[in-house]
mmCIF file of C-alpha atoms in Angstrom:
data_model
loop_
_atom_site.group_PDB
_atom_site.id
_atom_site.type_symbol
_atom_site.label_atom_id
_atom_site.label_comp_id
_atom_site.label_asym_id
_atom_site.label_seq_id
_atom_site.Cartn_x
_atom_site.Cartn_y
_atom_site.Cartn_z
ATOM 1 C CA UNK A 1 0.000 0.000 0.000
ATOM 2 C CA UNK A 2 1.374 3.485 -1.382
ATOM 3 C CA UNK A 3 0.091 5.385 1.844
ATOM 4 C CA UNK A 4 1.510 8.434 0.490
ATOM 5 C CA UNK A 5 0.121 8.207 -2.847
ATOM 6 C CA UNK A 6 -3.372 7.388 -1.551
ATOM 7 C CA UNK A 7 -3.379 10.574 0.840
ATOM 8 C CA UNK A 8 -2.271 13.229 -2.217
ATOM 9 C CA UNK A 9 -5.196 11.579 -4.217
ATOM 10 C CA UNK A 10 -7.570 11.699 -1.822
ATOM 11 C CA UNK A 11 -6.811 15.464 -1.044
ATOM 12 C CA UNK A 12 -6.624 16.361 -4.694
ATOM 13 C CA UNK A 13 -10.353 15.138 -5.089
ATOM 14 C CA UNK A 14 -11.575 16.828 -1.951
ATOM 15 C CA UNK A 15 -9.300 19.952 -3.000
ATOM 16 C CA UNK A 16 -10.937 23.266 -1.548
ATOM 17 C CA UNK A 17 -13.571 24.444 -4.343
ATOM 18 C CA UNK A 18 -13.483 20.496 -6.508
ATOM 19 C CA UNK A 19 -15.500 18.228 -5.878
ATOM 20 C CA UNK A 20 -16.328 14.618 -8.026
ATOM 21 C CA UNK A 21 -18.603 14.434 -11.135
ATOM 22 C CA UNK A 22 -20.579 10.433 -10.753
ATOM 23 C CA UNK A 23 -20.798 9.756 -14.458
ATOM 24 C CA UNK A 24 -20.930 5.828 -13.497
ATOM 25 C CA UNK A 25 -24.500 4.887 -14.883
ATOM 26 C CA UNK A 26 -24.912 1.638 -15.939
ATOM 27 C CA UNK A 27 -25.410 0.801 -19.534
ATOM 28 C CA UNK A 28 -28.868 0.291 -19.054
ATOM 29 C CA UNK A 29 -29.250 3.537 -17.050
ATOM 30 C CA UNK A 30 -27.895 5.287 -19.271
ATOM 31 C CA UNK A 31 -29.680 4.106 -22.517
ATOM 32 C CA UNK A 32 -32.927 4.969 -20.408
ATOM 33 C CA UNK A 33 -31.909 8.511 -19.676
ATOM 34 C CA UNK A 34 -31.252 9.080 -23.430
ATOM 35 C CA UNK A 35 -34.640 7.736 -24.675
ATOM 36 C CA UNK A 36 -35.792 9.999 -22.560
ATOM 37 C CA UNK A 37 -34.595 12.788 -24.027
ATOM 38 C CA UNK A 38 -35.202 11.531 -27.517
ATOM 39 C CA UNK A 39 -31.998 10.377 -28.772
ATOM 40 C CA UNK A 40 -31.878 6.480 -29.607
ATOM 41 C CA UNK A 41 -29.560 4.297 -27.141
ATOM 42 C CA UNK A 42 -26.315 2.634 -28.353
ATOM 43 C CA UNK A 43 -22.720 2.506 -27.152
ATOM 44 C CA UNK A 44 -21.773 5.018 -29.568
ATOM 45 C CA UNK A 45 -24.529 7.728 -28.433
ATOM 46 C CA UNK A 46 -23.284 6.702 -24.497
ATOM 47 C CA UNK A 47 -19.872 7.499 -25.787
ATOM 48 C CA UNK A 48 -20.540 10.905 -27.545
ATOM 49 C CA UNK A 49 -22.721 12.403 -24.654
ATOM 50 C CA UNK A 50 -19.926 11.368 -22.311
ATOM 51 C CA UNK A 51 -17.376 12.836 -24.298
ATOM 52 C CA UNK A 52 -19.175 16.011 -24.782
ATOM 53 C CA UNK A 53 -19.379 16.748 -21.181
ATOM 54 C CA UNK A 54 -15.934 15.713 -20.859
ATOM 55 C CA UNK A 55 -14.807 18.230 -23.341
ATOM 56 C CA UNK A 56 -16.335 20.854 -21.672
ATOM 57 C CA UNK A 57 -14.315 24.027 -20.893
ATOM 58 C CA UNK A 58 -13.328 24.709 -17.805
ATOM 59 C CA UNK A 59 -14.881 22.299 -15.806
ATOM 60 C CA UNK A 60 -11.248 20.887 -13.979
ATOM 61 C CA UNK A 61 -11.895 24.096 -12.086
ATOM 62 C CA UNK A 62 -14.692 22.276 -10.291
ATOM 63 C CA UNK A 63 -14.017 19.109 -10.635
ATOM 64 C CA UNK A 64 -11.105 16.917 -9.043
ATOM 65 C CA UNK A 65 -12.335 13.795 -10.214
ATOM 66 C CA UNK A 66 -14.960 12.045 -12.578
ATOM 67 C CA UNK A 67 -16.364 8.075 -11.743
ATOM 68 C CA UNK A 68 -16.314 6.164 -14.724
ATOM 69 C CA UNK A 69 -18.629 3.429 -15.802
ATOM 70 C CA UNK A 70 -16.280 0.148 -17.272
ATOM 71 C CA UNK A 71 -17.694 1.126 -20.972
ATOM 72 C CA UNK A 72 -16.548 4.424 -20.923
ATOM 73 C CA UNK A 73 -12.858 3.581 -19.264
ATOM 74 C CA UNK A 74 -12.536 1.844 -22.414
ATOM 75 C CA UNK A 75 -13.780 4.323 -25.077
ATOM 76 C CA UNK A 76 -12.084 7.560 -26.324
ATOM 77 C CA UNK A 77 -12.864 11.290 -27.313
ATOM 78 C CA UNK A 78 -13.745 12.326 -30.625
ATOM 79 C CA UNK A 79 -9.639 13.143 -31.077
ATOM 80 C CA UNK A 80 -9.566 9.381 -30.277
ATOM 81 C CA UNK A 81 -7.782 10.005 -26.924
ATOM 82 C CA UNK A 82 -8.406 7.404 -23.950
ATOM 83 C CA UNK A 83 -11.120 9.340 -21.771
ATOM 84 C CA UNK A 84 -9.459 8.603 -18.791
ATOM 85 C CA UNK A 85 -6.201 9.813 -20.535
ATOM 86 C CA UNK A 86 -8.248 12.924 -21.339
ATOM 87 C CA UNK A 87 -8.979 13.582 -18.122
ATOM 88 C CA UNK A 88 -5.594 13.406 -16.394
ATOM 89 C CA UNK A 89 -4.779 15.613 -18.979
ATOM 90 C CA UNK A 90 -6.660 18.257 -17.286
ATOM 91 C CA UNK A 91 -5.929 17.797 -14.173
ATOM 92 C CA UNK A 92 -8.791 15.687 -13.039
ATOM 93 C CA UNK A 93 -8.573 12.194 -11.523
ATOM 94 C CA UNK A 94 -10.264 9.324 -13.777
ATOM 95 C CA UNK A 95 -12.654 7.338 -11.265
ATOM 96 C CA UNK A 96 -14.531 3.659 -11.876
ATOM 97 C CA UNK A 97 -17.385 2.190 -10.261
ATOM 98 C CA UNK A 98 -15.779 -1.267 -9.117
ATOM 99 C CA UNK A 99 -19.018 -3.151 -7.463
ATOM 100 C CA UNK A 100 -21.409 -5.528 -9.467
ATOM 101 C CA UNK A 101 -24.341 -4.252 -8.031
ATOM 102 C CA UNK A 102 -26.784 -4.514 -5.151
ATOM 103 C CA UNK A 103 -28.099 -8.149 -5.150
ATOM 104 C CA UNK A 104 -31.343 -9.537 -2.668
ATOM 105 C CA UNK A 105 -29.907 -10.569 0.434
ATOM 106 C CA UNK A 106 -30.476 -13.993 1.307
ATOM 107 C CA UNK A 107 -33.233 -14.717 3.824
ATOM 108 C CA UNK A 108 -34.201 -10.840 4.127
ATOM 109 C CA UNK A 109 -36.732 -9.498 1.837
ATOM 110 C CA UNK A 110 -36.725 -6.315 0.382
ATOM 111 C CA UNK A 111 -32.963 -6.075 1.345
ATOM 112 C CA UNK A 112 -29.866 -5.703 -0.440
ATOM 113 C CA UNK A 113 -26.056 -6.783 -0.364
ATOM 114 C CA UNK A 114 -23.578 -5.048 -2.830
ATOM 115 C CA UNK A 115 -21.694 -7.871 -4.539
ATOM 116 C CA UNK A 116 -18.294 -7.609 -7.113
ATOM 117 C CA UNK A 117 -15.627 -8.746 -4.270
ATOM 118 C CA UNK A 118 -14.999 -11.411 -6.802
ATOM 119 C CA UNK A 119 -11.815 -10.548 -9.193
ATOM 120 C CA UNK A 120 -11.976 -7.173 -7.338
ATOM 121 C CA UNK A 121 -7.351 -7.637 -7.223
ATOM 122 C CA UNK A 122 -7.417 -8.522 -10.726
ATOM 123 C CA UNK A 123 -9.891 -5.647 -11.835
ATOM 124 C CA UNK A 124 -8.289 -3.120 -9.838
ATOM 125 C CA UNK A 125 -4.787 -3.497 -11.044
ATOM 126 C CA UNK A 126 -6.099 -3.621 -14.855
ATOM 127 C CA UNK A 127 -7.692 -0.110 -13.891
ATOM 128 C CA UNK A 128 -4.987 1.272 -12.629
ATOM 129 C CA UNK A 129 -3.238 0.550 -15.295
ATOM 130 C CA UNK A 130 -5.605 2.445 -17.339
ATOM 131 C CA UNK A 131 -5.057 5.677 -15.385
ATOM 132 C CA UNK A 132 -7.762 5.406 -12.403
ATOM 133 C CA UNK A 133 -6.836 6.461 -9.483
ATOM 134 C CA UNK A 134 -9.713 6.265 -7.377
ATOM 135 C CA UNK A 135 -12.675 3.410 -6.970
ATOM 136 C CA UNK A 136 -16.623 3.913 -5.588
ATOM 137 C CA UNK A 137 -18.615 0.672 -4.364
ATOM 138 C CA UNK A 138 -22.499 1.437 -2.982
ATOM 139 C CA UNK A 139 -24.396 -0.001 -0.656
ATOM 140 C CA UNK A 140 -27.697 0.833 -0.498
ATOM 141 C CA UNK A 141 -29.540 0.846 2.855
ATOM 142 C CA UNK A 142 -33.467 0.733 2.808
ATOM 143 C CA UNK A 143 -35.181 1.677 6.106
ATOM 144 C CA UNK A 144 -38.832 0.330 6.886
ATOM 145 C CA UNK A 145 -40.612 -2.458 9.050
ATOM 146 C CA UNK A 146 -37.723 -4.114 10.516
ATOM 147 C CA UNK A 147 -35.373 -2.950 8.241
ATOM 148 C CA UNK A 148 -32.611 -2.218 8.225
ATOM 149 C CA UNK A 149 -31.770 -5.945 10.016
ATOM 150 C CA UNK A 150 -28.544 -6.417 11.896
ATOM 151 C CA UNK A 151 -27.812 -8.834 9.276
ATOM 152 C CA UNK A 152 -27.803 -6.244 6.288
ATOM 153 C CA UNK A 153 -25.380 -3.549 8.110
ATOM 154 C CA UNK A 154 -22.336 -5.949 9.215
ATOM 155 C CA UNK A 155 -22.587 -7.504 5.954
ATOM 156 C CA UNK A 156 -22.371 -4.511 3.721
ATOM 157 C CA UNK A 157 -20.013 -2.930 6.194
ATOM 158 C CA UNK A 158 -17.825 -6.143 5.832
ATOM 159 C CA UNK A 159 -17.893 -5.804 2.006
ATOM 160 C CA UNK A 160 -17.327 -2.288 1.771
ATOM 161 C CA UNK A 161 -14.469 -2.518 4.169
ATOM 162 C CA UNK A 162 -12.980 -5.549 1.995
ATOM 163 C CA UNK A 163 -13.341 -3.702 -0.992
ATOM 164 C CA UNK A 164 -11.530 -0.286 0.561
ATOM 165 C CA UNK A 165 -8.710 -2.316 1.135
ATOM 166 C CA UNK A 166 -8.373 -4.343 -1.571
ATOM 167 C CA UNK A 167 -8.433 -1.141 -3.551
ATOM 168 C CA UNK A 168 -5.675 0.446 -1.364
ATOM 169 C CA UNK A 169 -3.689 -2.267 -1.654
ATOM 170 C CA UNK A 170 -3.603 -1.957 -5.657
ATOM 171 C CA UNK A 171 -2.917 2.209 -5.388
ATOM 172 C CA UNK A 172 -6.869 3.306 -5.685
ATOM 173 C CA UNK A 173 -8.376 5.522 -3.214
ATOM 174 C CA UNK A 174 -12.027 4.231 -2.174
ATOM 175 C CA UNK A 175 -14.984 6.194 -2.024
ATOM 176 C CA UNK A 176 -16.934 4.309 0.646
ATOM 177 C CA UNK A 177 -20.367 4.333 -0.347
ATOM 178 C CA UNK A 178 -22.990 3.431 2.498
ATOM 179 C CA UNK A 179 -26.454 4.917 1.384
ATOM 180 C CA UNK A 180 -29.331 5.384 3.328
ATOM 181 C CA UNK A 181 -32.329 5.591 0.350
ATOM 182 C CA UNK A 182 -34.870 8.585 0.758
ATOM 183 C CA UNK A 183 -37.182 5.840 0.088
ATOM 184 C CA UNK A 184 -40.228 4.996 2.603
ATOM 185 C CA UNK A 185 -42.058 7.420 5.316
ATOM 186 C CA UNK A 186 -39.432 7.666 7.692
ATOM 187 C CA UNK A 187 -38.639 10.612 9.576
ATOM 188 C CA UNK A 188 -35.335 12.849 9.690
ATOM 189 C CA UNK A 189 -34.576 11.149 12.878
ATOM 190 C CA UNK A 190 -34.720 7.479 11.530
ATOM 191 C CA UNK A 191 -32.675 8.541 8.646
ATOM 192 C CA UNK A 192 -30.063 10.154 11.582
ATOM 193 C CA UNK A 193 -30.540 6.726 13.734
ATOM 194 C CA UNK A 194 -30.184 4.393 10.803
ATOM 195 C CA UNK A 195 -27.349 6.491 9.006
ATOM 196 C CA UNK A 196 -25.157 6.316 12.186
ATOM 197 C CA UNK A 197 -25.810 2.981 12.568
ATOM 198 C CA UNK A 198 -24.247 1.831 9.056
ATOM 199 C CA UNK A 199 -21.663 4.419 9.781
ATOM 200 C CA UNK A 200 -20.360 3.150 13.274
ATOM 201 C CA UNK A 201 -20.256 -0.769 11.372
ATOM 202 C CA UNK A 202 -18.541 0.432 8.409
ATOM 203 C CA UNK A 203 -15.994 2.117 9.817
ATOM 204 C CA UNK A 204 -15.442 -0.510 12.466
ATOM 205 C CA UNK A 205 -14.698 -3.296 9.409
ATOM 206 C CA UNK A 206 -12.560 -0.726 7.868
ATOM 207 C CA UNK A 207 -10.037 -0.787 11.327
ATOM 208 C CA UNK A 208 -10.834 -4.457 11.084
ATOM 209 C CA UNK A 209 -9.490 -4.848 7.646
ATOM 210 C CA UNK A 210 -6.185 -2.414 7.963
ATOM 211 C CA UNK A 211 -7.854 0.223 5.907
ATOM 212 C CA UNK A 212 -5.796 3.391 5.359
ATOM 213 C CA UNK A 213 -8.542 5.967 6.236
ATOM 214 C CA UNK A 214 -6.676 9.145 5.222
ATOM 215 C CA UNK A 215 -6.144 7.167 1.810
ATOM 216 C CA UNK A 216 -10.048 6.716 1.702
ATOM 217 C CA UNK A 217 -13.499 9.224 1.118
ATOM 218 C CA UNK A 218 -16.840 8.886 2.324
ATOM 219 C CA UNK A 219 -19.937 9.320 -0.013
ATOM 220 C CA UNK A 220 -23.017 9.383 2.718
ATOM 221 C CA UNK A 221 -26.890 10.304 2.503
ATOM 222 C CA UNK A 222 -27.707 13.824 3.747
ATOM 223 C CA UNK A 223 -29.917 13.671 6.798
ATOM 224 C CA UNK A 224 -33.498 13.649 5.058
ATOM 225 C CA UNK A 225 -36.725 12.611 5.467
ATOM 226 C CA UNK A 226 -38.061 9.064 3.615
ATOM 227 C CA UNK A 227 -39.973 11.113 0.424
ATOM 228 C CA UNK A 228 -43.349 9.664 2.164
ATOM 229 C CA UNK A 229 -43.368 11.595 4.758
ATOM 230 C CA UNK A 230 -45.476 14.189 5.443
ATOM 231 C CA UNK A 231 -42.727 15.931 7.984
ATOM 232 C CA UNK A 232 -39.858 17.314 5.821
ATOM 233 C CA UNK A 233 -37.541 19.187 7.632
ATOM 234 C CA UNK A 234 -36.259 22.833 6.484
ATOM 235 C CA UNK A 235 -33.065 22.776 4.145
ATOM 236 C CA UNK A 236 -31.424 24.348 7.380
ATOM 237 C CA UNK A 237 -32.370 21.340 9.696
ATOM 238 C CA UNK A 238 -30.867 18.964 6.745
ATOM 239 C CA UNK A 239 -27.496 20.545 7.319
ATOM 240 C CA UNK A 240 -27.462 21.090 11.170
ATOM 241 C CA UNK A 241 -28.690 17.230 11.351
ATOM 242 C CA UNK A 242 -26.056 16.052 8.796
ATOM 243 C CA UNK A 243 -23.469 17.769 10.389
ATOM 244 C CA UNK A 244 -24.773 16.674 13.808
ATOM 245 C CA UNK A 245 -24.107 12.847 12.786
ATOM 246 C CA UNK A 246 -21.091 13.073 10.586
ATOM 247 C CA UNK A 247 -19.554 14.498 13.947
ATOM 248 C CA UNK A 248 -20.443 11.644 15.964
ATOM 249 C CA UNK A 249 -19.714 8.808 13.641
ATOM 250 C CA UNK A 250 -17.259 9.646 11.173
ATOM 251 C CA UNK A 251 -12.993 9.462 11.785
ATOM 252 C CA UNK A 252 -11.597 12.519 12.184
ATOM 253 C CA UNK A 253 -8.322 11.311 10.094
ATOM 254 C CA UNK A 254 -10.662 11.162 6.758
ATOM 255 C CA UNK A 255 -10.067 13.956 4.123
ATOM 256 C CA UNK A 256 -13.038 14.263 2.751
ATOM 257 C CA UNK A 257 -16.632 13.466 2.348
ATOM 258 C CA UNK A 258 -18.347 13.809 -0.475
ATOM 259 C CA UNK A 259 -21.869 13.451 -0.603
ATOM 260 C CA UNK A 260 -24.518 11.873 -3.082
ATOM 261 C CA UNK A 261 -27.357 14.078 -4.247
ATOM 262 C CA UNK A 262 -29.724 10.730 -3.604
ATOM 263 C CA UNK A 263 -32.847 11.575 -6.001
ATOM 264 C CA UNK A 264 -32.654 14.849 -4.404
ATOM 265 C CA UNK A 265 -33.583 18.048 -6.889
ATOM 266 C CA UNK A 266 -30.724 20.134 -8.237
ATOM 267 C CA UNK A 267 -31.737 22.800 -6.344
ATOM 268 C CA UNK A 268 -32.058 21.489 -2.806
ATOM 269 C CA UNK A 269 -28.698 19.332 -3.312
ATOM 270 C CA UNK A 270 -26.553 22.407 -3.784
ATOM 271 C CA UNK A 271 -28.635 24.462 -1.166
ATOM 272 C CA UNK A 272 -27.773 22.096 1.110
ATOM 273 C CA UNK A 273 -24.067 21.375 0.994
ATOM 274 C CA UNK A 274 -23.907 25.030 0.778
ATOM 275 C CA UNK A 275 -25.283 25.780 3.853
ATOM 276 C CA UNK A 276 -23.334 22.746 5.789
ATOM 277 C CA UNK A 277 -20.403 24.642 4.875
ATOM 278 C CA UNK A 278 -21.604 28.035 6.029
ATOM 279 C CA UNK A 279 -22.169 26.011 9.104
ATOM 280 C CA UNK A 280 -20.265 27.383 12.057
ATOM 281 C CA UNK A 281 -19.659 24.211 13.466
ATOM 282 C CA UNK A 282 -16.127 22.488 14.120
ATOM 283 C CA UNK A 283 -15.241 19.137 12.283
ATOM 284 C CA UNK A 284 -12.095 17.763 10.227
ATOM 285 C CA UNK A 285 -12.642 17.165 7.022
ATOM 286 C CA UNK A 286 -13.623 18.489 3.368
ATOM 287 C CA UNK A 287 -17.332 18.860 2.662
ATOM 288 C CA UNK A 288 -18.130 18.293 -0.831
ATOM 289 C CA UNK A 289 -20.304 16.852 -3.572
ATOM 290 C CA UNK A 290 -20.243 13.190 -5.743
ATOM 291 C CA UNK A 291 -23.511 14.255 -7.802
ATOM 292 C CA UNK A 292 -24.447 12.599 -11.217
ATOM 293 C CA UNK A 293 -28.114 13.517 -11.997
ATOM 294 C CA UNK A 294 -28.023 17.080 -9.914
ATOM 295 C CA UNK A 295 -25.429 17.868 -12.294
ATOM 296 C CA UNK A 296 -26.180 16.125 -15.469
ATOM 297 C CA UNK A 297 -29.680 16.492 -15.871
ATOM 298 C CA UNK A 298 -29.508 19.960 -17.705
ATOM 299 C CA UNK A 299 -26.582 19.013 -19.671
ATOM 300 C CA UNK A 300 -27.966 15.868 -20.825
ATOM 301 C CA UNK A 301 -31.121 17.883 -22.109
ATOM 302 C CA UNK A 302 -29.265 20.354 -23.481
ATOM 303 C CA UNK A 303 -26.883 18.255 -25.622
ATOM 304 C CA UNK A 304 -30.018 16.136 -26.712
ATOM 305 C CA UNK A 305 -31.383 19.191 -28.263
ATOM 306 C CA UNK A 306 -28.701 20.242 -30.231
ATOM 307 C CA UNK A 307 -27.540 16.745 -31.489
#
């Protein structure tokens, strides 16, 4: 493990003013979201969207890092440069979503377990190779009637703790990915219970499993009621509450945490990270964003229109 090299990665995503584009939709995902803007699915229109937004100018300002999908690790630019070879080039760290996705968990209904530890060496060193430098794996977390059991925490905070170290191990910073869904009629304080929860098990496998944690990032839910609920708290409760628990439960040696928009609107996504970091309150690390739809959406419609 390249402690050092981890660390300078990790702070170069988290950088003050950068945070990380997620541009790691599936194939299928992404096919949907362009027949529904009108433009006909393929792996070529995947690859020209992509490498539109890629080409933007400017956007390494804001940007420290971009997740790949495996597809688009492999394609190239118009100019018939590597993508993630276009990226380094300015200045922005080429990212790949490593898991296999979230698979029903044996004996629990309705819950999931995040699979993909399978091959994980073999698939990290081949992306490295390829110019990533930094890995995301999700879990996904739904909270209802019973849920989430004891049995669906350890054992997604046992995989995502294998998977941070097997990706340290091959040079690849981890984005640790626990997520609490917005799903159900929970309240703000069931998302705070159940989101400190995963967060105390996680990072307990990670000291288990000799992760590096200032070689490592956190991508958690915001504090937020379930969307059935008919108790939302105000944008300025989000961030006090988020705050409040990422305090509590999170190392203080982590750089950064960057957090997923989570079906959230564009607006309400950035209104909320901004005020967390308006927040006088006293904590350790970076406060940023890992958003794909909040800041796609518009792009992807405008590109659609003018191809």
């Amino acid at each position: 493990m390249d402690r050092e090299l981890l660390e300078m990665t990790a702070s170069e995503l988290v950088a003050p003013g950068k945070g990380i584009l997620a541009a790691d939709e599936s194939n299928g995902t992404m096919s949907n979201r362009l027949a529904a803007v009108g433009v006909e699915p393929s792996s070529e229109a995947r690859r020209s969207y992509r490498a539109n937004l890629f080409a933007t100018a400017g956007y390494e300002s804001a940007v420290g890092g971009v997740i790949l999908f495996d597809e688009t690790m492999r394609q190239s630019m118009d100019d018939g440069t590597p993508i993630p070879d276009a990226l380094t080039a300015r200045g922005v760290h080429p990212g790949i979503k490593v898991d296999t996705g979230a698979k029903n968990l044996a004996h629990h209904p309705d819950e999931k377990i995040t699979e993909g530890l399978d091959g994980l060496r073999e698939r990290c060193s081949e992306y490295f190779q390829m110019g990533a430098r930094f890995t995301k794996w999700r879990a996904v977390i739904k909270i209802g009637d019973g849920m989430p059991s004891a049995a669906c925490v350890s054992t997604n905070a046992h995989a995502l703790a294998r998977y941070a170290a097997i990706c340290q191990e091959q040079g690849l910073v981890p984005i640790i990915e626990p997520e609490v869904l917005m799903e159900g009629s929970h309240d703000a304080q069931g998302c705070y219970d159940v989101t400190a929860e995963i967060l105390d098990a996680t990072f307990a496998a990670c000291k288990e499993q000799g992760v590096h944690i200032p070689g490592a990032l956190l991508k958690p839910n915001m504090i937020i009621a379930g969307n059935d609920c008919p108790i939302q708290i105000s944008r300025e409760e989000v961030a006090m509450m988020t705050i409040d628990c990422l305090s509590k439960h999170v190392p203080r040696d982590l750089p950064g945490v960057v957090f997923l928009s989570g079906g959230q609107s564009d607006e309400d996504a950035t209104a909320h990270l901004n005020l967390m970091n308006q927040i006088e309150a006293e904590h350790p690390w970076q406060l940023s964003y890992s958003y794909g739809r909040a800041l796609q959406s518009h792009a992807l419609k405008t590109w659609a229109e003018r191809s």
